[in-house]
């Protein structure tokens, strides 16, 4: 299936399928032939599992550069190493980069592509469930020791080739992490779709069923990015679950709790907060929590921190405006809105979350 992504700056396509990499590459053959060199950047885990499949299905001459996996890929050091590698390879403005990997590889390669010689073309070949989210929308970044994703650019790829065959080797933690963003996409868009997701654990989705959920997620993201490429308005809705989630992720030390795992915790927090405003009631929050616990999301992470520790991280969020906490909440499923929340209300909600977690573990 082909999903068009239209943004004010650039339009491109996401092609999603199973074992369709060779075919998907044909759709960008002209762009590939226009390039003077193809450079494939990946990480050590992805290369370990998928080198054979990739080499068999990538019928163009190319170089391969393997990077450290996970957040280690998004350091200044690795960014510098990759730029050095490109200069040594004599990469020019007509060189095309390929990001074969999860969100970390995609973010790093995207930012390298945005900045090398002021911008060269790149293609995303996502290999995680989470990357159905990160590969679409043009946000690219590396981390600074003082904050995650603090240095980056909006820069769109030439294409996203999403072959879900890669997902078969994902560890459970990465399945949980990616499916949290899928659930988020359902929560902010479509009640019926959400019910289909909640009827299972996150590990149950395979093959065509998984593909169709990821398609829906990409469509939600595409329609939002089309309206607001640089996050001045509706794009903020994609941050549902991310304010409290990012705080958990950052406080734990990046990589300890996976991004989407932390987002799921943040989703439950945001639902508790939503109870104060919209039409969702406590039974809905509890239903979501039951689903999340059956899928092993690591809620125990919350008890490792005090609210004040988490608040410090929440205040550092890029989305904080004029020193005020901004939360995306739900009026009902499919109806997100942005709400300024006082530190007191955030604290009271944190107390409610801890109480609820205690209740369900007893
Ligand atoms: N740009 C955006 O809009 C956006 C959105 C969400 C998240 N992100 C970023 O994405 C990153 C998280 O994404 P992620 O979870 O995909 O991260 P990741 O790239 O770190 O992948 C997670 C782990 O899975 C491994 N892996 C990847 N593909 C695999 C496969 N097919 N089989 C086995 N192992 C595999 C990786 O080596 C890594 O250890 C974070 O850095 C986050 O900030 C960006
Ligand atoms: Zn996210």
Coordinates of C-alpha atoms and ligand atoms in Angstrom, one line a residue:
X1 CA 0.0 0.0 0.0
X2 CA 1.1 3.5 -0.8
X3 CA 0.4 6.4 1.6
X4 CA 1.1 9.8 0.2
X5 CA 2.6 12.3 2.7
X6 CA 2.0 15.9 1.7
X7 CA 3.6 18.7 3.7
X8 CA 4.0 22.3 2.7
X9 CA 7.7 21.8 2.1
X10 CA 7.8 18.5 0.3
X11 CA 5.7 15.5 -0.8
X12 CA 6.7 11.9 -0.7
X13 CA 5.3 8.4 -0.3
X14 CA 5.4 5.7 2.3
X15 CA 5.1 2.3 0.8
X16 CA 4.2 -0.4 3.3
X17 CA 4.2 -4.2 2.6
X18 CA 5.6 -7.5 3.6
X19 CA 8.9 -8.6 1.9
X20 CA 8.3 -5.9 -0.7
X21 CA 11.7 -4.0 -0.4
X22 CA 12.9 -4.8 -3.9
X23 CA 9.6 -3.7 -5.4
X24 CA 9.3 -0.6 -3.2
X25 CA 12.8 0.4 -4.4
X26 CA 11.6 0.3 -8.0
X27 CA 9.2 3.1 -7.2
X28 CA 12.1 5.4 -6.4
X29 CA 14.4 4.0 -9.1
X30 CA 14.7 7.4 -10.9
X31 CA 15.7 9.2 -7.8
X32 CA 18.2 6.4 -7.1
X33 CA 19.7 6.6 -10.6
X34 CA 20.0 10.3 -10.2
X35 CA 22.3 9.8 -7.2
X36 CA 26.1 9.6 -7.7
X37 CA 26.5 7.3 -4.7
X38 CA 24.2 5.3 -2.3
X39 CA 25.3 5.1 1.3
X40 CA 23.4 2.8 3.7
X41 CA 23.6 3.6 7.4
X42 CA 22.4 1.1 9.9
X43 CA 23.0 -0.1 13.4
X44 CA 24.8 -3.2 14.6
X45 CA 21.6 -5.1 15.8
X46 CA 19.7 -4.5 12.6
X47 CA 22.8 -5.5 10.5
X48 CA 23.2 -8.6 12.6
X49 CA 19.7 -9.8 11.9
X50 CA 19.1 -8.4 8.4
X51 CA 22.3 -8.1 6.5
X52 CA 21.5 -11.1 4.3
X53 CA 17.9 -10.1 3.5
X54 CA 19.0 -6.5 2.8
X55 CA 21.8 -7.4 0.5
X56 CA 19.6 -9.9 -1.4
X57 CA 16.9 -7.3 -1.9
X58 CA 18.9 -4.1 -2.6
X59 CA 19.9 -4.4 -6.2
X60 CA 22.0 -1.2 -6.5
X61 CA 25.7 -0.6 -5.8
X62 CA 26.1 0.9 -2.4
X63 CA 28.4 1.4 0.7
X64 CA 27.4 0.3 4.1
X65 CA 28.3 2.0 7.4
X66 CA 27.3 0.3 10.7
X67 CA 26.7 2.4 13.8
X68 CA 26.2 1.7 17.5
X69 CA 22.6 0.8 18.3
X70 CA 20.0 2.7 20.3
X71 CA 20.5 6.2 21.7
X72 CA 24.3 5.7 21.3
X73 CA 23.6 6.4 17.6
X74 CA 22.2 9.8 18.4
X75 CA 25.3 11.3 20.1
X76 CA 27.4 14.2 18.9
X77 CA 30.2 11.7 18.6
X78 CA 28.4 9.4 16.3
X79 CA 27.0 12.4 14.3
X80 CA 30.6 13.6 13.8
X81 CA 31.9 10.1 12.9
X82 CA 29.2 9.8 10.2
X83 CA 30.0 13.2 8.8
X84 CA 33.7 12.2 8.7
X85 CA 32.8 8.9 7.0
X86 CA 30.8 10.8 4.3
X87 CA 33.6 13.2 3.7
X88 CA 36.1 10.3 3.4
X89 CA 33.7 8.6 0.9
X90 CA 33.7 11.9 -1.0
X91 CA 29.9 12.1 -0.7
X92 CA 28.5 15.1 -2.6
X93 CA 25.1 16.9 -2.7
X94 CA 24.0 14.2 -5.1
X95 CA 24.7 11.3 -2.7
X96 CA 21.7 9.5 -1.3
X97 CA 21.6 8.2 2.2
X98 CA 19.5 5.3 3.4
X99 CA 18.5 4.9 7.1
X100 CA 18.0 1.2 7.7
X101 CA 16.9 0.9 11.3
X102 CA 14.6 2.1 14.1
X103 CA 13.8 5.6 15.2
X104 CA 17.3 6.2 16.5
X105 CA 18.9 5.5 13.1
X106 CA 16.2 7.4 11.3
X107 CA 16.6 10.5 13.5
X108 CA 20.4 10.5 13.2
X109 CA 20.5 9.9 9.5
X110 CA 17.8 12.4 8.9
X111 CA 19.8 15.1 10.7
X112 CA 23.0 14.1 9.0
X113 CA 21.2 14.4 5.7
X114 CA 19.7 17.8 6.7
X115 CA 23.1 19.2 7.5
X116 CA 25.7 17.5 5.3
X117 CA 26.6 20.1 2.7
X118 CA 23.4 22.0 3.7
X119 CA 21.1 19.1 2.8
X120 CA 21.3 15.9 0.8
X121 CA 18.5 13.4 -0.1
X122 CA 17.7 10.5 2.2
X123 CA 15.4 7.5 2.3
X124 CA 14.0 5.8 5.4
X125 CA 13.8 2.0 5.6
X126 CA 12.3 1.6 9.1
X127 CA 12.8 -1.7 11.0
X128 CA 10.9 -1.1 14.2
X129 CA 7.2 -0.8 14.9
X130 CA 7.9 2.5 16.6
X131 CA 9.4 3.8 13.3
X132 CA 5.9 3.8 11.7
X133 CA 5.8 7.0 13.8
X134 CA 9.3 8.4 13.7
X135 CA 9.9 7.8 10.0
X136 CA 7.0 10.0 9.1
X137 CA 6.7 13.7 9.7
X138 CA 10.2 15.0 9.1
X139 CA 11.5 15.4 12.7
X140 CA 15.2 14.6 12.8
X141 CA 17.5 15.1 15.8
X142 CA 20.4 14.1 17.9
X143 CA 20.7 14.2 21.7
X144 CA 22.7 16.7 23.8
X145 CA 23.9 15.6 27.2
X146 CA 21.5 18.2 28.7
X147 CA 18.5 17.0 26.8
X148 CA 17.1 14.5 24.3
X149 CA 16.4 15.5 20.7
X150 CA 17.5 19.0 21.5
X151 CA 19.5 19.5 18.3
X152 CA 17.7 18.8 15.1
X153 CA 15.8 20.0 12.1
X154 CA 12.6 19.4 10.2
X155 CA 13.7 17.6 7.1
X156 CA 11.6 15.3 5.0
X157 CA 12.9 12.1 3.4
X158 CA 12.6 11.2 -0.3
X159 CA 10.5 8.2 0.5
X160 CA 9.8 5.7 3.4
X161 CA 10.0 2.0 2.4
X162 CA 8.4 0.1 5.2
X163 CA 8.9 -3.7 4.8
X164 CA 7.3 -5.3 7.8
X165 CA 9.4 -8.4 7.3
X166 CA 12.0 -6.6 9.4
X167 CA 9.7 -6.5 12.4
X168 CA 9.8 -10.3 12.9
X169 CA 13.1 -10.1 14.9
X170 CA 12.0 -7.4 17.3
X171 CA 12.4 -8.2 21.0
X172 CA 9.2 -7.9 23.1
X173 CA 10.3 -4.6 24.6
X174 CA 10.5 -3.0 21.2
X175 CA 7.1 -4.5 20.3
X176 CA 5.6 -2.8 23.4
X177 CA 7.4 0.4 22.7
X178 CA 6.2 0.7 19.1
X179 CA 2.6 -0.5 19.8
X180 CA 2.2 2.3 22.4
X181 CA 2.5 4.9 19.6
X182 CA 0.0 2.9 17.6
X183 CA -2.4 2.9 20.5
X184 CA -1.8 6.7 20.9
X185 CA -2.7 7.2 17.2
X186 CA -5.9 5.3 17.8
X187 CA -6.8 7.2 21.0
X188 CA -6.4 10.6 19.2
X189 CA -8.4 9.5 16.1
X190 CA -10.8 6.5 16.2
X191 CA -12.8 4.7 18.8
X192 CA -13.6 1.6 16.7
X193 CA -10.0 1.1 15.8
X194 CA -9.0 1.5 19.4
X195 CA -11.4 -1.3 20.4
X196 CA -9.8 -3.6 17.9
X197 CA -6.4 -2.9 19.5
X198 CA -7.6 -3.3 23.1
X199 CA -9.1 -6.8 22.4
X200 CA -5.6 -8.3 22.3
X201 CA -2.2 -7.9 23.8
X202 CA 0.4 -6.0 21.8
X203 CA 2.3 -9.2 21.0
X204 CA -0.7 -10.7 19.1
X205 CA -0.4 -8.6 16.0
X206 CA 1.4 -10.2 13.1
X207 CA 1.5 -10.1 9.3
X208 CA -1.4 -8.4 7.5
X209 CA -3.2 -7.5 10.7
X210 CA 0.0 -5.7 12.0
X211 CA 0.4 -4.1 8.6
X212 CA -3.1 -2.7 8.7
X213 CA -2.7 -1.2 12.2
X214 CA 0.6 0.4 11.1
X215 CA -1.1 1.8 8.0
X216 CA -3.8 3.4 10.1
X217 CA -1.2 4.9 12.4
X218 CA 0.7 6.4 9.5
X219 CA -2.5 7.8 8.0
X220 CA -3.3 9.5 11.3
X221 CA 0.2 11.0 11.4
X222 CA 0.1 12.0 7.7
X223 CA -3.2 13.8 8.0
X224 CA -1.9 15.8 11.0
X225 CA 1.5 16.6 9.5
X226 CA -0.2 17.7 6.3
X227 CA -2.1 20.4 8.3
X228 CA 0.8 21.4 10.5
X229 CA 4.3 20.4 9.5
X230 CA 6.2 22.3 12.1
X231 CA 4.0 21.9 15.2
X232 CA 2.3 25.2 15.5
X233 CA -1.1 23.7 16.1
X234 CA -2.7 20.3 15.6
X235 CA 0.7 18.5 15.4
X236 CA 0.8 19.0 19.2
X237 CA -1.8 16.3 19.5
X238 CA 0.8 13.7 18.6
X239 CA 2.4 14.5 21.9
X240 CA -0.5 12.8 23.7
X241 CA 1.1 10.8 26.6
X242 CA 4.5 12.3 26.0
X243 CA 4.8 15.0 28.7
X244 CA 4.7 12.7 31.7
X245 CA 6.1 9.9 29.5
X246 CA 9.2 11.9 28.5
X247 CA 9.8 12.7 32.2
X248 CA 9.7 8.9 33.1
X249 CA 12.0 8.2 30.1
X250 CA 14.5 10.9 31.0
X251 CA 14.5 10.3 34.8
X252 CA 15.2 6.6 34.2
X253 CA 18.2 7.4 32.0
X254 CA 17.5 7.2 28.3
X255 CA 17.3 3.7 27.0
X256 CA 16.4 2.1 30.3
X257 CA 12.6 2.5 29.8
X258 CA 12.0 2.4 26.0
X259 CA 10.4 5.5 24.5
X260 CA 7.0 3.9 23.8
X261 CA 6.9 2.1 27.2
X262 CA 7.3 5.5 28.9
X263 CA 4.6 6.9 26.5
X264 CA 2.1 4.2 27.6
X265 CA 2.7 5.3 31.3
X266 CA 2.2 8.9 30.1
X267 CA -1.0 7.9 28.3
X268 CA -2.5 6.6 31.6
X269 CA -1.5 9.8 33.3
X270 CA -3.0 11.9 30.6
X271 CA -6.2 9.9 30.8
X272 CA -6.5 10.5 34.5
X273 CA -6.0 14.2 33.8
X274 CA -8.6 14.1 31.0
X275 CA -11.2 12.8 33.5
X276 CA -11.1 16.4 35.0
X277 CA -12.1 18.0 31.7
X278 CA -13.7 15.8 29.1
X279 CA -16.2 13.1 28.9
X280 CA -13.9 10.1 29.5
X281 CA -14.5 8.6 32.9
X282 CA -12.4 6.6 35.3
X283 CA -13.7 3.3 34.0
X284 CA -12.1 4.1 30.6
X285 CA -8.8 4.9 32.3
X286 CA -8.9 1.6 34.1
X287 CA -9.7 -0.3 31.0
X288 CA -6.7 1.2 29.3
X289 CA -4.5 0.3 32.3
X290 CA -5.7 -3.3 32.3
X291 CA -4.8 -3.6 28.6
X292 CA -1.4 -2.0 29.3
X293 CA -0.7 -4.2 32.2
X294 CA -1.6 -7.4 30.3
X295 CA 0.9 -6.3 27.7
X296 CA 3.6 -5.9 30.4
X297 CA 4.2 -2.2 30.2
X298 CA 6.7 -1.3 33.1
X299 CA 4.5 0.8 35.4
X300 CA 6.9 0.0 38.3
X301 CA 9.2 2.7 36.8
X302 CA 6.9 5.4 38.3
X303 CA 7.7 4.4 41.9
X304 CA 11.4 5.0 41.3
X305 CA 10.9 8.7 41.3
X306 CA 9.2 11.4 43.3
X307 CA 6.7 13.8 41.6
X308 CA 9.2 16.6 42.1
X309 CA 11.9 14.8 40.2
X310 CA 9.4 14.1 37.3
X311 CA 8.2 17.8 37.4
X312 CA 11.8 19.0 36.8
X313 CA 11.9 16.9 33.7
X314 CA 8.4 18.0 32.5
X315 CA 9.4 21.6 32.8
X316 CA 12.4 21.0 30.5
X317 CA 10.1 19.7 27.8
X318 CA 10.4 21.5 24.5
X319 CA 6.6 22.0 24.6
X320 CA 6.7 24.1 27.8
X321 CA 5.5 27.5 26.9
X322 CA 6.1 30.6 29.1
X323 CA 7.0 28.3 32.0
X324 CA 3.6 26.6 31.9
X325 CA 2.9 22.9 31.6
X326 CA 0.9 22.0 28.5
X327 CA -0.8 18.7 28.3
X328 CA -2.6 17.1 25.4
X329 CA -5.9 15.6 26.8
X330 CA -8.8 13.8 25.3
X331 CA -12.4 15.1 25.4
X332 CA -13.4 11.7 24.2
X333 CA -11.6 9.1 22.0
X334 CA -10.7 10.9 18.7
X335 CA -11.0 14.4 20.2
X336 CA -7.7 15.7 21.6
X337 CA -7.1 19.2 22.9
X338 CA -4.3 21.1 24.5
X339 CA -4.7 22.3 28.1
X340 CA -2.5 24.3 30.4
X341 CA -2.2 22.5 33.7
X342 CA -1.0 24.0 37.0
X343 CA 1.8 22.2 38.9
X344 CA -0.7 21.5 41.7
X345 CA -3.1 19.7 39.4
X346 CA -0.2 17.8 37.9
X347 CA 0.9 16.8 41.4
X348 CA -2.6 15.7 42.4
X349 CA -2.9 13.6 39.2
X350 CA 0.4 12.0 40.0
X351 CA -0.9 11.0 43.4
X352 CA -4.0 9.5 41.8
X353 CA -1.8 7.5 39.3
X354 CA 0.3 6.1 42.1
X355 CA -2.8 5.2 44.1
X356 CA -4.4 3.5 41.0
X357 CA -1.2 1.5 40.3
X358 CA -1.2 0.3 43.9
X359 CA -4.8 -0.7 43.7
X360 CA -4.4 -2.8 40.6
X361 CA -1.2 -4.6 41.9
X362 CA -2.9 -5.6 45.2
Ligands
LIG1 N1 11.4 11.7 14.7 C1 10.3 11.4 15.3 O1 9.2 11.9 15.0 C2 10.3 10.5 16.5 C3 9.1 10.0 17.0 C4 9.2 9.0 18.0 C5 10.4 8.6 18.5 N2 11.6 9.1 17.9 C6 12.9 8.6 18.3 O2 13.0 7.3 18.0 C7 13.9 6.6 18.9 C8 13.1 5.3 19.3 O3 12.8 4.6 18.2 P1 13.1 3.0 18.2 O4 12.4 2.4 19.4 O5 12.7 2.5 16.8 O6 14.6 3.0 18.5 P2 15.9 2.3 18.1 O7 16.3 2.7 16.7 O8 16.9 2.6 19.2 O9 15.6 0.8 18.1 C9 15.3 0.1 19.3 C10 16.3 -1.1 19.4 O10 15.8 -2.2 18.5 C11 16.9 -2.6 17.7 N3 16.3 -3.0 16.5 C12 15.9 -2.2 15.5 N4 15.3 -2.9 14.5 C13 15.3 -4.2 14.9 C14 14.9 -5.4 14.3 N5 14.2 -5.4 13.1 N6 15.1 -6.5 15.0 C15 15.7 -6.5 16.2 N7 16.2 -5.4 16.8 C16 16.0 -4.2 16.1 C17 17.8 -1.4 17.7 O11 19.1 -1.9 17.4 C18 17.7 -0.9 19.1 O12 18.5 -1.6 20.0 C19 14.1 7.6 20.0 O13 15.4 8.1 19.8 C20 13.1 8.6 19.8 O14 13.5 9.9 20.3 C21 11.5 10.0 16.9
LIG2 ZN1 6.7 9.2 20.7

